[in-house]
Amino acid sequence: MLRCCTVCCGARDGGSPREKSFLLTSQSYTEAVIQMDRGVRRLEPWKIAVIVVSVIVGLALIIGLITFLLCHDQDRYYDASFLITNVDYNPQYERQTTDEFRNLSEDIETMISEVFRGSFLSKRYLRSHVVSLNPDPLGVLASVVLVFKFPSADSEAATWGQVNRVLLRRLKAISTNLNIDQSTITLTELNKEKGDNLLNNCCGIRRQTSSFTGVERITGGQHAREAEWPWQASIQLDGTHRCGASIISNTWLVTAAHCFRGVRDPRRWTASFGILLRPPKQKKFVRRIIVHERYGDLVVDHEYDVAVVELATPIEFTSDVHSVCLPEASHVFPDNSSCFVTGWGALENDGNSVNQLRQAEVRIISTEICNRRQVYGGAITAGMLCAGYLEGQVDACQGDSGGPLVHANSRGIWYLVGIVSWGDECGKPNKPGVYTRVTYYRNWIHSKTGI
Ligand code: ARG
């Protein structure tokens, strides 16, 4: 009788002569088994242990890899576009920061959230963001980026189908004050790069991170995480951090005029991006520095403390590095609004700069209160704004100058409210931080940068 080692070679009776050399007679098979058995017995216990452990580790790795591939979630992006027939196109829709764009976008995003939150995709839906509102003879053509989280193992066609089905079915079913022409709805899958790009080109958006809560002291305060404040820049003189700044486009930054006191030669200045000063995510040379023409160089005066900086080459926008939104000149940020100030500045008065970006939550203080005798006694003018706490503790400090004070609107879009300008030491009671009021200088910024 011939026994065939079918598993290893698949040979059968009558196979080729070469295959036959793999065949064992029943006798030699038994001998081989005995030999092997002796071999195993000769193995020392530690060797057996090593083999067993390696096999277990190997299996665990394979199983882990398979589960990771099957269960790992992946962000998927779609572009949904449709015609809104009961809204007339308004030229203000051209700019994302106008109240008109914001209001209509908010209605659209709320509608899309309702569509998916109330469906079986509610756990998969992450967010939607209106990227453009375009004119159409019959109304307004909206383009919205939708972000979902799906297991990587789910096929693209299947998930696209699910999203499309829910969109078509539920847009018809839910009640909204927007009339959507059903026949115009299109849904296109975007690759990650395209999706990120569309979102990164919108100002004031940041990657979804669990928002940080509670009041923070800037001393011993909280480190910022990557991509949390992507518009933050560091302005450096001869390679050393001097001031903060905010990205308002891929070639323009806005900062404080007093940062350039003494040195205005653009060749000595650079700008770096990313939460660490060393190593930065990107670094750029400066082409031009435009300080407000009415900023007095010699007098210690805090008026007109604003400057714009043009970079020599454009920033490459990523989710870690991109722009903040500038508010319209007419926008009013109410007193007591919660804002964040960020910077690499000192943790206490006269301290040193830090390498990792920090953040602190502060509240807008009315100019009336800030001008009280025991606070700044009338020094706060229309171009300034106070933020912090009268009890002190939380504040910006030296080295934070020029950096952003930002506020998120109800859509979660971040606006530049102020530019760190001055204060009586740091975190002292009754001496909150004073910021350059961005709305006051909004038209000046536009006149210099076109933004
Ligand atoms: N002028 C300081 C600087 O150059 C910033 C002062 C901010 N001070 C404050 N207490 N908020 O960095």
Tab-separated table of C-alpha atoms and ligand atoms in Angstrom:
chain	number	residue	atom	x	y	z
A	1	MET	CA	0.000	0.000	0.000
A	2	LEU	CA	1.252	3.404	-0.816
A	3	ARG	CA	0.450	6.302	1.362
A	4	CYS	CA	0.425	9.644	-0.290
A	5	CYS	CA	1.609	12.811	1.243
A	6	THR	CA	-1.216	14.681	-0.461
A	7	VAL	CA	-1.038	17.735	1.701
A	8	CYS	CA	2.476	18.709	0.794
A	9	CYS	CA	2.714	17.691	-2.822
A	10	GLY	CA	-0.689	16.609	-4.019
A	11	ALA	CA	0.826	13.497	-5.734
A	12	ARG	CA	-1.290	10.395	-6.361
A	13	ASP	CA	-0.636	6.830	-7.573
A	14	GLY	CA	0.747	6.913	-11.059
A	15	GLY	CA	2.251	10.350	-10.671
A	16	SER	CA	5.446	11.325	-12.481
A	17	PRO	CA	8.749	9.684	-11.367
A	18	ARG	CA	9.741	12.907	-9.687
A	19	GLU	CA	6.572	12.945	-7.649
A	20	LYS	CA	7.121	9.305	-6.691
A	21	SER	CA	10.329	10.194	-4.891
A	22	PHE	CA	8.087	11.940	-2.333
A	23	LEU	CA	6.114	8.819	-1.652
A	24	LEU	CA	6.912	6.778	1.406
A	25	THR	CA	6.242	3.116	2.005
A	26	SER	CA	4.232	2.305	5.064
A	27	GLN	CA	7.337	0.960	6.768
A	28	SER	CA	9.577	3.901	6.105
A	29	TYR	CA	6.706	6.213	7.156
A	30	THR	CA	6.540	4.546	10.571
A	31	GLU	CA	10.313	4.838	10.889
A	32	ALA	CA	10.182	8.463	10.056
A	33	VAL	CA	7.542	9.071	12.701
A	34	ILE	CA	9.658	7.289	15.300
A	35	GLN	CA	12.691	9.350	14.257
A	36	MET	CA	10.734	12.538	14.565
A	37	ASP	CA	9.413	11.496	17.935
A	38	ARG	CA	12.961	10.892	19.152
A	39	GLY	CA	13.968	14.290	17.756
A	40	VAL	CA	11.167	15.981	19.676
A	41	ARG	CA	12.073	14.113	22.835
A	42	ARG	CA	15.652	15.230	22.370
A	43	LEU	CA	14.482	18.896	22.334
A	44	GLU	CA	15.238	20.621	25.565
A	45	PRO	CA	12.224	21.979	27.492
A	46	TRP	CA	13.256	25.628	27.016
A	47	LYS	CA	13.373	25.123	23.265
A	48	ILE	CA	9.871	23.683	23.328
A	49	ALA	CA	8.741	26.639	25.406
A	50	VAL	CA	10.294	29.078	22.901
A	51	ILE	CA	8.574	27.310	19.992
A	52	VAL	CA	5.204	27.270	21.751
A	53	VAL	CA	5.465	30.931	22.721
A	54	SER	CA	6.511	31.929	19.185
A	55	VAL	CA	3.590	30.045	17.700
A	56	ILE	CA	1.161	31.678	20.135
A	57	VAL	CA	2.591	35.148	19.504
A	58	GLY	CA	2.501	34.569	15.750
A	59	LEU	CA	-1.109	33.444	15.863
A	60	ALA	CA	-2.076	36.381	18.085
A	61	LEU	CA	-0.435	38.782	15.656
A	62	ILE	CA	-2.242	37.278	12.691
A	63	ILE	CA	-5.593	37.314	14.484
A	64	GLY	CA	-4.962	40.901	15.654
A	65	LEU	CA	-4.090	42.027	12.156
A	66	ILE	CA	-7.190	40.427	10.700
A	67	THR	CA	-9.486	41.984	13.317
A	68	PHE	CA	-7.778	45.344	12.842
A	69	LEU	CA	-8.322	45.208	9.096
A	70	LEU	CA	-11.916	44.077	9.471
A	71	CYS	CA	-13.004	46.318	12.330
A	72	HIS	CA	-10.803	49.393	11.888
A	73	ASP	CA	-12.856	52.471	11.051
A	74	GLN	CA	-11.860	54.808	8.292
A	75	ASP	CA	-13.100	58.310	7.455
A	76	ARG	CA	-14.906	58.469	4.126
A	77	TYR	CA	-15.706	61.716	2.369
A	78	TYR	CA	-18.512	62.540	-0.036
A	79	ASP	CA	-19.506	65.616	-1.924
A	80	ALA	CA	-23.261	66.142	-1.964
A	81	SER	CA	-24.641	68.819	-4.225
A	82	PHE	CA	-28.205	69.922	-4.803
A	83	LEU	CA	-30.320	72.859	-5.882
A	84	ILE	CA	-32.233	74.896	-3.297
A	85	THR	CA	-35.185	76.425	-5.111
A	86	ASN	CA	-36.729	78.692	-2.493
A	87	VAL	CA	-33.646	80.854	-1.848
A	88	ASP	CA	-32.497	83.575	-4.250
A	89	TYR	CA	-28.792	83.822	-4.875
A	90	ASN	CA	-27.125	86.654	-2.978
A	91	PRO	CA	-23.637	87.894	-3.982
A	92	GLN	CA	-22.705	87.691	-0.281
A	93	TYR	CA	-22.690	83.884	-0.717
A	94	GLU	CA	-19.387	84.238	-2.539
A	95	ARG	CA	-17.532	84.735	0.748
A	96	GLN	CA	-17.659	82.092	3.445
A	97	THR	CA	-17.400	84.577	6.289
A	98	THR	CA	-20.454	86.709	5.505
A	99	ASP	CA	-23.499	86.422	7.764
A	100	GLU	CA	-25.547	85.400	4.717
A	101	PHE	CA	-23.233	82.458	3.900
A	102	ARG	CA	-23.109	81.434	7.545
A	103	ASN	CA	-26.865	81.503	8.038
A	104	LEU	CA	-27.750	79.522	4.938
A	105	SER	CA	-24.889	77.061	5.596
A	106	GLU	CA	-26.102	76.543	9.121
A	107	ASP	CA	-29.610	75.710	7.849
A	108	ILE	CA	-28.186	73.282	5.286
A	109	GLU	CA	-25.861	71.568	7.776
A	110	THR	CA	-28.682	71.235	10.310
A	111	MET	CA	-30.866	69.672	7.630
A	112	ILE	CA	-28.136	67.196	6.611
A	113	SER	CA	-27.497	66.280	10.265
A	114	GLU	CA	-31.191	65.577	10.694
A	115	VAL	CA	-31.163	63.403	7.589
A	116	PHE	CA	-28.388	61.142	8.901
A	117	ARG	CA	-28.845	61.378	12.664
A	118	GLY	CA	-32.356	59.999	12.332
A	119	SER	CA	-31.263	57.115	10.105
A	120	PHE	CA	-29.486	53.805	10.550
A	121	LEU	CA	-26.279	55.635	9.606
A	122	SER	CA	-26.475	57.880	12.680
A	123	LYS	CA	-23.448	56.182	14.284
A	124	ARG	CA	-21.458	56.452	11.053
A	125	TYR	CA	-22.206	60.104	10.318
A	126	LEU	CA	-19.557	62.525	11.583
A	127	ARG	CA	-20.292	65.932	10.098
A	128	SER	CA	-21.190	68.004	7.080
A	129	HIS	CA	-19.713	71.230	5.912
A	130	VAL	CA	-20.988	73.575	3.208
A	131	VAL	CA	-18.030	74.368	0.971
A	132	SER	CA	-19.712	76.545	-1.637
A	133	LEU	CA	-22.985	78.217	-2.545
A	134	ASN	CA	-23.216	78.926	-6.268
A	135	PRO	CA	-25.666	80.894	-8.396
A	136	ASP	CA	-28.223	79.045	-10.503
A	137	PRO	CA	-31.085	80.463	-12.572
A	138	LEU	CA	-33.474	78.478	-10.378
A	139	GLY	CA	-31.968	79.225	-6.971
A	140	VAL	CA	-28.767	78.320	-5.128
A	141	LEU	CA	-26.575	75.331	-5.872
A	142	ALA	CA	-25.072	74.023	-2.643
A	143	SER	CA	-22.012	71.817	-2.381
A	144	VAL	CA	-21.536	70.043	0.944
A	145	VAL	CA	-18.721	67.774	2.133
A	146	LEU	CA	-20.029	64.877	4.236
A	147	VAL	CA	-17.723	62.906	6.515
A	148	PHE	CA	-18.552	59.379	7.693
A	149	LYS	CA	-16.729	56.683	9.625
A	150	PHE	CA	-17.052	53.227	8.094
A	151	PRO	CA	-15.189	49.972	8.815
A	152	SER	CA	-12.319	49.704	6.330
A	153	ALA	CA	-13.594	46.328	5.277
A	154	ASP	CA	-16.880	47.778	3.959
A	155	SER	CA	-16.702	48.202	0.207
A	156	GLU	CA	-16.737	51.749	-1.146
A	157	ALA	CA	-19.603	51.001	-3.494
A	158	ALA	CA	-21.735	49.590	-0.683
A	159	THR	CA	-21.202	52.517	1.677
A	160	TRP	CA	-21.734	55.039	-1.108
A	161	GLY	CA	-25.014	53.229	-1.835
A	162	GLN	CA	-26.116	53.438	1.809
A	163	VAL	CA	-25.323	57.141	2.081
A	164	ASN	CA	-27.000	57.901	-1.229
A	165	ARG	CA	-30.133	55.945	-0.337
A	166	VAL	CA	-30.516	57.655	3.047
A	167	LEU	CA	-29.869	61.071	1.515
A	168	LEU	CA	-32.486	60.655	-1.212
A	169	ARG	CA	-35.094	59.012	0.971
A	170	ARG	CA	-34.798	61.151	4.096
A	171	LEU	CA	-34.364	64.515	2.364
A	172	LYS	CA	-37.836	63.935	0.967
A	173	ALA	CA	-39.242	62.816	4.309
A	174	ILE	CA	-37.954	65.375	6.807
A	175	SER	CA	-39.572	68.750	7.135
A	176	THR	CA	-37.280	71.698	6.539
A	177	ASN	CA	-37.715	75.244	5.388
A	178	LEU	CA	-35.422	74.623	2.421
A	179	ASN	CA	-36.909	73.341	-0.832
A	180	ILE	CA	-34.536	70.856	-2.384
A	181	ASP	CA	-35.039	69.870	-6.013
A	182	GLN	CA	-34.752	66.083	-5.634
A	183	SER	CA	-33.752	65.575	-9.266
A	184	THR	CA	-30.569	67.614	-8.763
A	185	ILE	CA	-29.099	65.639	-5.835
A	186	THR	CA	-25.740	64.085	-6.669
A	187	LEU	CA	-23.394	62.271	-4.329
A	188	THR	CA	-19.744	61.724	-5.247
A	189	GLU	CA	-17.199	59.841	-3.176
A	190	LEU	CA	-14.026	61.882	-2.586
A	191	ASN	CA	-10.684	60.375	-1.729
A	192	LYS	CA	-9.207	61.368	1.626
A	193	GLU	CA	-6.808	63.839	0.075
A	194	LYS	CA	-9.524	65.643	-1.888
A	195	GLY	CA	-11.906	65.648	1.093
A	196	ASP	CA	-9.250	66.959	3.465
A	197	ASN	CA	-8.240	69.530	0.894
A	198	LEU	CA	-11.754	70.871	0.504
A	199	LEU	CA	-12.141	71.110	4.272
A	200	ASN	CA	-8.667	72.551	4.870
A	201	ASN	CA	-9.315	75.284	2.335
A	202	CYS	CA	-12.240	76.433	4.449
A	203	CYS	CA	-11.184	78.806	7.206
A	204	GLY	CA	-11.681	78.147	10.896
A	205	ILE	CA	-12.259	74.399	10.745
A	206	ARG	CA	-10.360	71.990	12.868
A	207	ARG	CA	-10.189	68.247	12.948
A	208	GLN	CA	-12.745	66.874	15.389
A	209	THR	CA	-11.010	66.586	18.735
A	210	SER	CA	-12.759	66.095	22.017
A	211	SER	CA	-13.072	69.649	23.212
A	212	PHE	CA	-11.253	70.566	26.321
A	213	THR	CA	-13.284	71.723	29.283
A	214	GLY	CA	-12.760	73.833	32.337
A	215	VAL	CA	-10.901	76.992	33.081
A	216	GLU	CA	-7.159	76.724	32.594
A	217	ARG	CA	-4.385	78.670	34.165
A	218	ILE	CA	-1.797	79.546	31.591
A	219	THR	CA	0.749	78.812	34.316
A	220	GLY	CA	0.870	75.051	34.493
A	221	GLY	CA	-1.865	75.232	31.844
A	222	GLN	CA	-2.760	72.848	29.134
A	223	HIS	CA	-0.667	71.786	26.183
A	224	ALA	CA	-2.358	72.119	22.831
A	225	ARG	CA	-2.752	68.987	20.749
A	226	GLU	CA	-1.785	68.646	17.104
A	227	ALA	CA	-4.313	70.227	14.708
A	228	GLU	CA	-6.241	71.920	17.509
A	229	TRP	CA	-5.149	75.462	16.587
A	230	PRO	CA	-3.956	74.992	12.985
A	231	TRP	CA	-3.908	78.741	12.247
A	232	GLN	CA	-1.305	79.455	14.936
A	233	ALA	CA	2.058	80.641	13.612
A	234	SER	CA	5.302	81.655	15.300
A	235	ILE	CA	7.071	84.764	14.032
A	236	GLN	CA	10.811	84.459	14.512
A	237	LEU	CA	13.624	86.984	14.463
A	238	ASP	CA	16.947	85.472	13.360
A	239	GLY	CA	15.464	82.054	14.081
A	240	THR	CA	14.212	82.801	17.616
A	241	HIS	CA	10.518	82.885	18.535
A	242	ARG	CA	9.396	86.467	19.030
A	243	CYS	CA	5.632	86.555	18.640
A	244	GLY	CA	2.546	84.589	17.708
A	245	ALA	CA	0.536	85.206	14.537
A	246	SER	CA	-2.541	83.819	12.780
A	247	ILE	CA	-2.787	82.338	9.301
A	248	ILE	CA	-5.498	84.140	7.310
A	249	SER	CA	-4.592	82.760	3.854
A	250	ASN	CA	-1.822	80.622	2.406
A	251	THR	CA	0.405	83.681	2.018
A	252	TRP	CA	-0.754	86.108	4.721
A	253	LEU	CA	-0.477	86.203	8.506
A	254	VAL	CA	-1.870	88.778	10.884
A	255	THR	CA	-0.011	89.730	14.039
A	256	ALA	CA	0.753	92.676	16.342
A	257	ALA	CA	2.648	95.748	15.167
A	258	HIS	CA	4.750	95.930	18.338
A	259	CYS	CA	6.421	92.604	17.406
A	260	PHE	CA	8.459	94.493	14.802
A	261	ARG	CA	9.554	97.296	17.080
A	262	GLY	CA	13.117	98.031	16.082
A	263	VAL	CA	13.465	95.390	13.315
A	264	ARG	CA	11.335	95.616	10.205
A	265	ASP	CA	13.703	94.073	7.694
A	266	PRO	CA	11.754	91.061	6.321
A	267	ARG	CA	14.993	89.172	5.595
A	268	ARG	CA	15.595	88.677	9.306
A	269	TRP	CA	12.149	87.230	9.932
A	270	THR	CA	10.717	83.743	9.364
A	271	ALA	CA	7.434	82.095	10.292
A	272	SER	CA	6.963	78.540	11.527
A	273	PHE	CA	3.833	76.385	11.809
A	274	GLY	CA	2.745	73.359	13.852
A	275	ILE	CA	2.424	73.073	17.647
A	276	LEU	CA	6.151	72.656	18.291
A	277	LEU	CA	8.681	75.427	17.745
A	278	ARG	CA	11.351	72.771	17.321
A	279	PRO	CA	10.793	70.889	15.063
A	280	PRO	CA	8.102	72.823	13.199
A	281	LYS	CA	5.724	71.306	10.619
A	282	GLN	CA	6.554	73.986	8.058
A	283	LYS	CA	8.762	77.043	7.935
A	284	LYS	CA	8.585	80.032	5.558
A	285	PHE	CA	10.593	83.114	4.731
A	286	VAL	CA	8.914	86.492	5.007
A	287	ARG	CA	8.529	88.656	1.900
A	288	ARG	CA	6.895	91.757	3.357
A	289	ILE	CA	5.872	93.197	6.702
A	290	ILE	CA	3.123	95.812	6.706
A	291	VAL	CA	2.764	97.555	10.058
A	292	HIS	CA	-0.277	99.790	10.572
A	293	GLU	CA	0.823	103.199	9.354
A	294	ARG	CA	-0.515	104.897	12.453
A	295	TYR	CA	1.323	102.620	14.876
A	296	GLY	CA	3.824	104.857	16.721
A	297	ASP	CA	7.241	103.255	16.798
A	298	LEU	CA	8.741	105.227	19.628
A	299	VAL	CA	5.945	106.121	21.988
A	300	VAL	CA	4.843	103.323	24.302
A	301	ASP	CA	1.352	103.357	22.980
A	302	HIS	CA	-0.858	100.392	22.256
A	303	GLU	CA	-3.036	101.935	19.565
A	304	TYR	CA	-3.014	100.456	16.040
A	305	ASP	CA	-1.211	97.359	17.280
A	306	VAL	CA	-1.770	95.360	14.085
A	307	ALA	CA	0.459	94.194	11.226
A	308	VAL	CA	0.161	91.785	8.303
A	309	VAL	CA	3.008	89.600	7.062
A	310	GLU	CA	3.316	88.278	3.530
A	311	LEU	CA	5.196	84.986	3.149
A	312	ALA	CA	7.768	84.397	0.415
A	313	THR	CA	6.089	81.123	-0.665
A	314	PRO	CA	2.599	79.795	0.033
A	315	ILE	CA	1.889	77.500	2.984
A	316	GLU	CA	0.797	74.004	2.062
A	317	PHE	CA	-2.545	73.639	3.816
A	318	THR	CA	-3.020	70.424	5.796
A	319	SER	CA	-5.288	69.507	8.689
A	320	ASP	CA	-2.448	70.648	10.997
A	321	VAL	CA	-1.781	73.961	9.258
A	322	HIS	CA	-4.481	76.186	7.738
A	323	SER	CA	-6.340	79.450	8.155
A	324	VAL	CA	-8.711	80.962	10.709
A	325	CYS	CA	-11.757	82.982	9.608
A	326	LEU	CA	-11.747	86.756	9.857
A	327	PRO	CA	-15.037	88.168	11.124
A	328	GLU	CA	-16.905	90.806	9.165
A	329	ALA	CA	-16.270	94.360	10.398
A	330	SER	CA	-19.871	94.564	11.596
A	331	HIS	CA	-19.755	91.371	13.631
A	332	VAL	CA	-20.275	91.721	17.375
A	333	PHE	CA	-18.846	89.156	19.786
A	334	PRO	CA	-20.969	89.501	22.917
A	335	ASP	CA	-19.462	90.200	26.325
A	336	ASN	CA	-18.709	87.085	28.331
A	337	SER	CA	-18.308	84.954	25.146
A	338	SER	CA	-15.913	82.107	25.684
A	339	CYS	CA	-12.705	82.423	23.653
A	340	PHE	CA	-9.331	80.707	23.544
A	341	VAL	CA	-5.942	82.352	23.500
A	342	THR	CA	-2.969	80.305	22.357
A	343	GLY	CA	0.764	80.821	22.270
A	344	TRP	CA	4.294	79.787	23.136
A	345	GLY	CA	4.606	82.678	25.560
A	346	ALA	CA	5.873	82.683	29.104
A	347	LEU	CA	4.026	80.799	31.836
A	348	GLU	CA	4.498	83.731	34.212
A	349	ASN	CA	5.534	87.345	34.027
A	350	ASP	CA	9.125	87.645	32.741
A	351	GLY	CA	9.362	83.883	32.111
A	352	ASN	CA	10.703	82.115	29.022
A	353	SER	CA	8.876	80.897	25.929
A	354	VAL	CA	7.924	77.222	25.782
A	355	ASN	CA	8.441	74.738	22.950
A	356	GLN	CA	4.924	73.298	22.861
A	357	LEU	CA	1.914	75.489	22.145
A	358	ARG	CA	-0.423	76.229	25.069
A	359	GLN	CA	-4.035	77.261	25.269
A	360	ALA	CA	-6.223	78.998	27.812
A	361	GLU	CA	-9.931	79.704	27.897
A	362	VAL	CA	-10.782	83.336	28.572
A	363	ARG	CA	-13.993	85.397	28.434
A	364	ILE	CA	-14.628	88.714	26.746
A	365	ILE	CA	-14.881	91.498	29.305
A	366	SER	CA	-16.917	94.571	28.361
A	367	THR	CA	-14.940	97.719	27.611
A	368	GLU	CA	-17.045	99.486	30.195
A	369	ILE	CA	-15.861	97.159	32.966
A	370	CYS	CA	-12.310	97.092	31.623
A	371	ASN	CA	-12.142	100.874	31.694
A	372	ARG	CA	-13.092	101.085	35.368
A	373	ARG	CA	-10.683	102.960	37.594
A	374	GLN	CA	-9.412	99.815	39.355
A	375	VAL	CA	-8.966	97.968	36.042
A	376	TYR	CA	-7.372	99.941	33.186
A	377	GLY	CA	-8.852	103.353	34.091
A	378	GLY	CA	-9.883	104.486	30.604
A	379	ALA	CA	-6.911	103.113	28.605
A	380	ILE	CA	-9.114	100.790	26.517
A	381	THR	CA	-10.059	102.397	23.195
A	382	ALA	CA	-12.444	101.289	20.421
A	383	GLY	CA	-9.700	99.314	18.668
A	384	MET	CA	-9.025	97.206	21.786
A	385	LEU	CA	-10.850	94.458	23.609
A	386	CYS	CA	-10.322	92.886	27.038
A	387	ALA	CA	-10.494	89.156	27.720
A	388	GLY	CA	-9.688	87.090	30.778
A	389	TYR	CA	-11.000	87.175	34.344
A	390	LEU	CA	-11.047	90.007	36.859
A	391	GLU	CA	-9.861	87.545	39.469
A	392	GLY	CA	-6.719	87.000	37.382
A	393	GLN	CA	-4.833	83.700	36.986
A	394	VAL	CA	-5.719	82.928	33.354
A	395	ASP	CA	-4.051	85.167	30.807
A	396	ALA	CA	-1.701	85.487	27.886
A	397	CYS	CA	1.853	86.606	28.683
A	398	GLN	CA	5.113	87.780	27.116
A	399	GLY	CA	5.821	85.961	23.866
A	400	ASP	CA	2.117	85.404	23.171
A	401	SER	CA	1.853	88.811	21.511
A	402	GLY	CA	0.527	88.837	17.998
A	403	GLY	CA	-1.157	85.490	18.588
A	404	PRO	CA	-4.830	84.636	18.182
A	405	LEU	CA	-7.808	85.065	20.477
A	406	VAL	CA	-10.494	82.932	18.813
A	407	HIS	CA	-14.150	82.079	19.271
A	408	ALA	CA	-16.126	79.208	17.730
A	409	ASN	CA	-19.586	80.018	16.372
A	410	SER	CA	-22.535	77.651	16.630
A	411	ARG	CA	-21.355	75.717	13.540
A	412	GLY	CA	-18.017	75.091	15.260
A	413	ILE	CA	-16.161	77.477	12.944
A	414	TRP	CA	-13.402	79.520	14.542
A	415	TYR	CA	-13.100	83.286	14.119
A	416	LEU	CA	-10.251	85.612	14.993
A	417	VAL	CA	-11.606	87.952	17.654
A	418	GLY	CA	-8.414	89.568	18.889
A	419	ILE	CA	-4.638	89.783	18.611
A	420	VAL	CA	-2.626	89.494	21.849
A	421	SER	CA	-1.432	93.056	22.463
A	422	TRP	CA	-0.714	94.132	26.036
A	423	GLY	CA	-1.522	93.823	29.735
A	424	ASP	CA	-0.195	94.833	33.131
A	425	GLU	CA	2.077	91.851	33.845
A	426	CYS	CA	0.265	88.505	33.449
A	427	GLY	CA	-2.749	87.040	35.232
A	428	LYS	CA	-2.911	89.775	37.890
A	429	PRO	CA	-6.327	90.439	39.463
A	430	ASN	CA	-8.146	93.313	37.744
A	431	LYS	CA	-5.571	93.313	34.947
A	432	PRO	CA	-6.961	91.105	32.168
A	433	GLY	CA	-5.295	90.713	28.776
A	434	VAL	CA	-5.853	93.453	26.221
A	435	TYR	CA	-6.223	92.490	22.574
A	436	THR	CA	-6.348	94.354	19.272
A	437	ARG	CA	-10.013	94.244	18.206
A	438	VAL	CA	-10.005	92.481	14.824
A	439	THR	CA	-13.429	93.747	13.675
A	440	TYR	CA	-12.168	97.312	14.175
A	441	TYR	CA	-9.218	96.691	11.832
A	442	ARG	CA	-11.069	94.336	9.479
A	443	ASN	CA	-11.187	96.826	6.610
A	444	TRP	CA	-7.557	97.790	7.093
A	445	ILE	CA	-6.566	94.091	6.835
A	446	HIS	CA	-8.641	93.777	3.664
A	447	SER	CA	-7.061	96.884	2.149
A	448	LYS	CA	-3.555	95.445	2.616
A	449	THR	CA	-4.102	91.771	1.802
A	450	GLY	CA	-7.278	91.598	-0.268
A	451	ILE	CA	-8.655	89.092	2.261
B	1	ARG	N1	3.224	92.458	25.035
B	1	ARG	C1	3.395	91.093	25.339
B	1	ARG	C2	4.271	90.402	24.285
B	1	ARG	O1	4.977	91.093	23.630
B	1	ARG	C3	2.097	90.374	25.490
B	1	ARG	C4	1.380	90.861	26.641
B	1	ARG	C5	0.105	90.209	26.898
B	1	ARG	N2	-0.080	90.352	28.266
B	1	ARG	C6	-1.104	89.976	28.950
B	1	ARG	N3	-1.093	90.087	30.207
B	1	ARG	N4	-2.142	89.451	28.327
B	1	ARG	O2	4.324	89.221	24.177
